[in-house]
mmCIF file of C-alpha atoms and ligand atoms in Angstrom:
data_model
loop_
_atom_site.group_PDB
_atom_site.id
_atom_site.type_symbol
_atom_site.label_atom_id
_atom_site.label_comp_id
_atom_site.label_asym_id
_atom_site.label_seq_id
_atom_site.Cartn_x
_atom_site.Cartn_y
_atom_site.Cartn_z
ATOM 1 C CA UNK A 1 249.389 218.326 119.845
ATOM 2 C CA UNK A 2 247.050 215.703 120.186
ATOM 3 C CA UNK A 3 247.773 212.016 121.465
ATOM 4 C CA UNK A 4 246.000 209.685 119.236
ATOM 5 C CA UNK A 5 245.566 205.497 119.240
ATOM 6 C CA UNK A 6 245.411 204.370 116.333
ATOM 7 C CA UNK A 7 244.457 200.015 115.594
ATOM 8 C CA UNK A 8 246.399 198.383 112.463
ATOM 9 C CA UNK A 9 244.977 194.879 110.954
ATOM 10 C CA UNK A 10 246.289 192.665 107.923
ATOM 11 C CA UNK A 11 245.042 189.251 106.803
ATOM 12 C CA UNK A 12 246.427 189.663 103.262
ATOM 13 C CA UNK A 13 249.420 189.295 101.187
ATOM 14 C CA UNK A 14 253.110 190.321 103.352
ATOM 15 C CA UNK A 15 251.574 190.846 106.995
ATOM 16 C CA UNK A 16 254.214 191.639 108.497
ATOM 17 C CA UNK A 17 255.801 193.722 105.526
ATOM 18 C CA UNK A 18 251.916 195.751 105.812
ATOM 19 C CA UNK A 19 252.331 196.455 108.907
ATOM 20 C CA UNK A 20 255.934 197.925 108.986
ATOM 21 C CA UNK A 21 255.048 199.983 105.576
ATOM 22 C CA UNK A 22 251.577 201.577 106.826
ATOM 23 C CA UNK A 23 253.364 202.998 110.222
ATOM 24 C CA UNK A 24 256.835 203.731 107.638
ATOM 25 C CA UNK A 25 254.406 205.629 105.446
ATOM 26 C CA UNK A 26 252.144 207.118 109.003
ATOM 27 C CA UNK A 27 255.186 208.584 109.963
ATOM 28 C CA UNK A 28 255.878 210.197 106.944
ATOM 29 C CA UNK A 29 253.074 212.195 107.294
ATOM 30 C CA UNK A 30 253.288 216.144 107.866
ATOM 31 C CA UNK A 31 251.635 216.848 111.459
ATOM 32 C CA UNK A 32 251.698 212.799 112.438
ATOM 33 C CA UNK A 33 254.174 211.317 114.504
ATOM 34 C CA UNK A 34 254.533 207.788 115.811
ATOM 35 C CA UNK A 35 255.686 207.529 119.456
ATOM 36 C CA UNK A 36 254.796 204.160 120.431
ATOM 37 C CA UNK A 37 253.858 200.863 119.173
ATOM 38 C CA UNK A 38 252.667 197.230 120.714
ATOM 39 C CA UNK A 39 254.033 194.333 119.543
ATOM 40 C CA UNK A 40 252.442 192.004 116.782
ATOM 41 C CA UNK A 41 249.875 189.800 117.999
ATOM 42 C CA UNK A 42 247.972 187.099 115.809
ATOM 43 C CA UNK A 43 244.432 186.983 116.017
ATOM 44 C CA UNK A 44 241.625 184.629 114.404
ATOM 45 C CA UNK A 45 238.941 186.593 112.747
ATOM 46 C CA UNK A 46 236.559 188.017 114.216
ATOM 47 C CA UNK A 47 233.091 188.379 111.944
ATOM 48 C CA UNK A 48 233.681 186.897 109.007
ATOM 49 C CA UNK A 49 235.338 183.591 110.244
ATOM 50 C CA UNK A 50 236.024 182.244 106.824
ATOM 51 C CA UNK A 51 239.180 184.163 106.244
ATOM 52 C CA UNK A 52 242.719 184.071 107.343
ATOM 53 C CA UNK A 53 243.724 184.754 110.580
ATOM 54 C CA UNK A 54 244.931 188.539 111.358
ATOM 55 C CA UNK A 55 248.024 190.176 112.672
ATOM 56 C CA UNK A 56 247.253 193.404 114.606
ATOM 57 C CA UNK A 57 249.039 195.690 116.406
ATOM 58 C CA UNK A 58 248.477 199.564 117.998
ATOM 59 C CA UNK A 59 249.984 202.623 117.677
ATOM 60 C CA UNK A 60 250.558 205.582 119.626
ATOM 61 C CA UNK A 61 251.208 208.812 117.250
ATOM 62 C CA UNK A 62 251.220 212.763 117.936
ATOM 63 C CA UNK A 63 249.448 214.295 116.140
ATOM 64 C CA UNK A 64 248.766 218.382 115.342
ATOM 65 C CA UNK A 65 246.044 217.268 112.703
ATOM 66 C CA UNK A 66 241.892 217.028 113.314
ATOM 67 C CA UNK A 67 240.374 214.264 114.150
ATOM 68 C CA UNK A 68 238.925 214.557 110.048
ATOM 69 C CA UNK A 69 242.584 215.297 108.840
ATOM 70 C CA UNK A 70 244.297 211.965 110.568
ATOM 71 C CA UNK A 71 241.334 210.221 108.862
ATOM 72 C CA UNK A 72 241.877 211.446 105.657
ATOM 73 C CA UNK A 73 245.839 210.691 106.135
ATOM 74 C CA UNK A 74 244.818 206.932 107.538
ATOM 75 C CA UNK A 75 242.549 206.257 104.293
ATOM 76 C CA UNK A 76 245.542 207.895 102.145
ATOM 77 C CA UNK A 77 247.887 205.394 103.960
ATOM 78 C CA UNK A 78 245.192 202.207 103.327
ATOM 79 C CA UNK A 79 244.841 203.195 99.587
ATOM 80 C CA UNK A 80 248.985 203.520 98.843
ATOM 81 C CA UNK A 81 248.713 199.507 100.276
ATOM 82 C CA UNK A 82 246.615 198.776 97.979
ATOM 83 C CA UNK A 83 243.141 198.438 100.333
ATOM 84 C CA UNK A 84 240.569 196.891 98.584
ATOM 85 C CA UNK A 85 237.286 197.875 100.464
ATOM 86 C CA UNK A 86 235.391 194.646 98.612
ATOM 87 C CA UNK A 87 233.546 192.104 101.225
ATOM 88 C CA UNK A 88 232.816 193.810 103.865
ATOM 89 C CA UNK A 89 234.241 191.860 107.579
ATOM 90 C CA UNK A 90 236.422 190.318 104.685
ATOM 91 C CA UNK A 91 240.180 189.884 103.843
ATOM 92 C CA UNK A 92 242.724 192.908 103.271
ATOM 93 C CA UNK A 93 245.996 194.399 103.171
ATOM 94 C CA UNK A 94 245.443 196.596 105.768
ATOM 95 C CA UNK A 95 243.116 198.489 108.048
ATOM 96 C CA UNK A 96 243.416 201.097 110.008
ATOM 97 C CA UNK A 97 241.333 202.122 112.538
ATOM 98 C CA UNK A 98 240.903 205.379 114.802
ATOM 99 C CA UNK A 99 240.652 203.976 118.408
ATOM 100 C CA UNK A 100 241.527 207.120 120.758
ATOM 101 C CA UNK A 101 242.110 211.169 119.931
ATOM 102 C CA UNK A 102 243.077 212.252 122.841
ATOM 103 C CA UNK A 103 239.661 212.551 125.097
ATOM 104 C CA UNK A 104 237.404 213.397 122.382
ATOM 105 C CA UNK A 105 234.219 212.234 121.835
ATOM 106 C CA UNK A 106 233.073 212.510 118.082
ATOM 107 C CA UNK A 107 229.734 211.436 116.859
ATOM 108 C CA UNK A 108 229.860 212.181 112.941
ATOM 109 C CA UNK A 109 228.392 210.658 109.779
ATOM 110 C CA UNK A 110 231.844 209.812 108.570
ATOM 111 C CA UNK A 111 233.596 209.856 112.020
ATOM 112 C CA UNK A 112 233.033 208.161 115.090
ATOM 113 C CA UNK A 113 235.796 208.343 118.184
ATOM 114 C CA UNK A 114 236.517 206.080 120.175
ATOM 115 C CA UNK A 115 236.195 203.896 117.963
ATOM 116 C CA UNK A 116 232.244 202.375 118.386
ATOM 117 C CA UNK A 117 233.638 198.364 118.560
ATOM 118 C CA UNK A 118 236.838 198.261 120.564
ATOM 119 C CA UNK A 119 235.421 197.901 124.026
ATOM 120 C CA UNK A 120 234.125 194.837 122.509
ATOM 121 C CA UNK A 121 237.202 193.722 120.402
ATOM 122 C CA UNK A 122 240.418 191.601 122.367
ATOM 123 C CA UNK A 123 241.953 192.304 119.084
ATOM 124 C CA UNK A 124 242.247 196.043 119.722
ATOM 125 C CA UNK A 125 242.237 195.754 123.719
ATOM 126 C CA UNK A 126 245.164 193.515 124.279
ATOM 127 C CA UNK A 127 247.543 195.629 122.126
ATOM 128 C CA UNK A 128 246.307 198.395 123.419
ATOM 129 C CA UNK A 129 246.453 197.721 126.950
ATOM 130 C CA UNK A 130 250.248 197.128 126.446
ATOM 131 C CA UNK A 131 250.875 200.873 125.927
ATOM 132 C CA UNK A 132 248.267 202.598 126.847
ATOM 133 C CA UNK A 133 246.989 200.683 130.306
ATOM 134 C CA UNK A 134 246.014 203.521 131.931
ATOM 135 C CA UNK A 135 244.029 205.671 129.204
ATOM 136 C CA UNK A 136 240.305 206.230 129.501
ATOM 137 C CA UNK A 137 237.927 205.406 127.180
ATOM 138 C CA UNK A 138 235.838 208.417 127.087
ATOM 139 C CA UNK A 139 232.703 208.475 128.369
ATOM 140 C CA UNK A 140 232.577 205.453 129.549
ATOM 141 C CA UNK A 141 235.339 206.441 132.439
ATOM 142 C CA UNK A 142 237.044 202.865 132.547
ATOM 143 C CA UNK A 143 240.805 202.424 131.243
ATOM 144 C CA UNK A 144 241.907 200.258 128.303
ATOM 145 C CA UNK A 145 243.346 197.933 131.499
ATOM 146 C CA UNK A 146 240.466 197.804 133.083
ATOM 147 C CA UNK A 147 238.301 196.941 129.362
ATOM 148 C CA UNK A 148 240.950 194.908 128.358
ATOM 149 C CA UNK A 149 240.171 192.617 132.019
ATOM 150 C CA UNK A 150 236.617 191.393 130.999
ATOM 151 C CA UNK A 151 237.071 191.288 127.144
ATOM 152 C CA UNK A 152 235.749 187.713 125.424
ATOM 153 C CA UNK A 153 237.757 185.865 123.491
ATOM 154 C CA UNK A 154 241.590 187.139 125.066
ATOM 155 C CA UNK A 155 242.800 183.659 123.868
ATOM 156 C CA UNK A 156 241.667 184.492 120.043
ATOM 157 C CA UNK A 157 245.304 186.719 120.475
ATOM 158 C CA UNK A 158 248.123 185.668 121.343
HETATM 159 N N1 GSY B 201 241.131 189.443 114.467
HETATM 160 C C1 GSY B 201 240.653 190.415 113.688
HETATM 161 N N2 GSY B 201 239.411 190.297 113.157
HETATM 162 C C2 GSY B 201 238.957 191.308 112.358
HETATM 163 N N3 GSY B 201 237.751 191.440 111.710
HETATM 164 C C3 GSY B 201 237.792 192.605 111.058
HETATM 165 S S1 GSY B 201 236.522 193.198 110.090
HETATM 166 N N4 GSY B 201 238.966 193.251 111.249
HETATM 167 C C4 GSY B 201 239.388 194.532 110.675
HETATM 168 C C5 GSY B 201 239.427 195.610 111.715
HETATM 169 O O1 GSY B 201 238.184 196.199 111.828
HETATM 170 C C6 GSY B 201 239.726 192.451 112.074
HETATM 171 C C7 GSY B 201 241.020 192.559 112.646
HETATM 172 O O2 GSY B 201 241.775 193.543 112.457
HETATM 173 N N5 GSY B 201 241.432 191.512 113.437
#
């Protein structure tokens, strides 16, 4: 078993409702487990700015999948909500994003963990840092916490 982080964003349609039915539907999933979950936070957008703000959350789940089968399962998960992949940085349902897999470090046309933008992202590091403090980011040998510190833009979530 593998423990994986995993980033959930909505901007469109039920929010909250998205959120609840993309871990429901996670969960579901043969070899996926969720263990742990921050609360909601709402964020303003970051990159496109002309859009509604975001709520966004993290997830902890256990997981005896590959890194390439959680993907697939993720995508699965955004296309039963109805993800519309149409401006890119823009509005949707939901969007799920592979932070963590345990200590791996993937570098792969289609796959790329951690997750290339969350040292950068409060969105991702202030959920994350409430249940998973103490995890490193691999390789850069700092924890979430410690990212999570120095992050711009903390107020943007709230
Ligand atoms: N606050 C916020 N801004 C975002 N911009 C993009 S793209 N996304 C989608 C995640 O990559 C988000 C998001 O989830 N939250």
């Amino acid at each position: 078993m593998t423990r994986a982080f995993i980033g959930l964003g909505t901007n469109l349609g039920e929010r909250t409702a998205n959120l609840k039915e993309a871990l429901t539907r996670l969960d579901r999933q043969e070899g996926i487990r969720v263990v742990r979950v921050s609360r909601i936070y709402e964020t303003k957008p970051v990159g496109l700015l002309e859009q509604p703000d975001f709520l966004n959350r993290c997830a902890e789940v256990e997981t005896s999948l590959s890194p390439a089968e959680l993907l697939a399962a993720m995508l699965r998960v955004e296309r039963d909500l109805h993800r519309v992949r149409t401006i890119r940085w823009g509005p949707r349902t939901i969007d799920l994003d592979l932070l963590l897999m345990g200590d791996q470090v993937i570098r792969e046309p289609s796959l790329t963990v951690p997750h290339p933008r969350m040292t950068e992202r409060a969105f991702v590091l202030i959920p994350l840092k409430e249940i998973a403090s103490d995890v490193v980011i691999p390789p850069t040998g700092r924890t979430v916490g410690q990212w999570a510190e120095e992050v711009p833009d903390r107020d943007h979530v709230r």
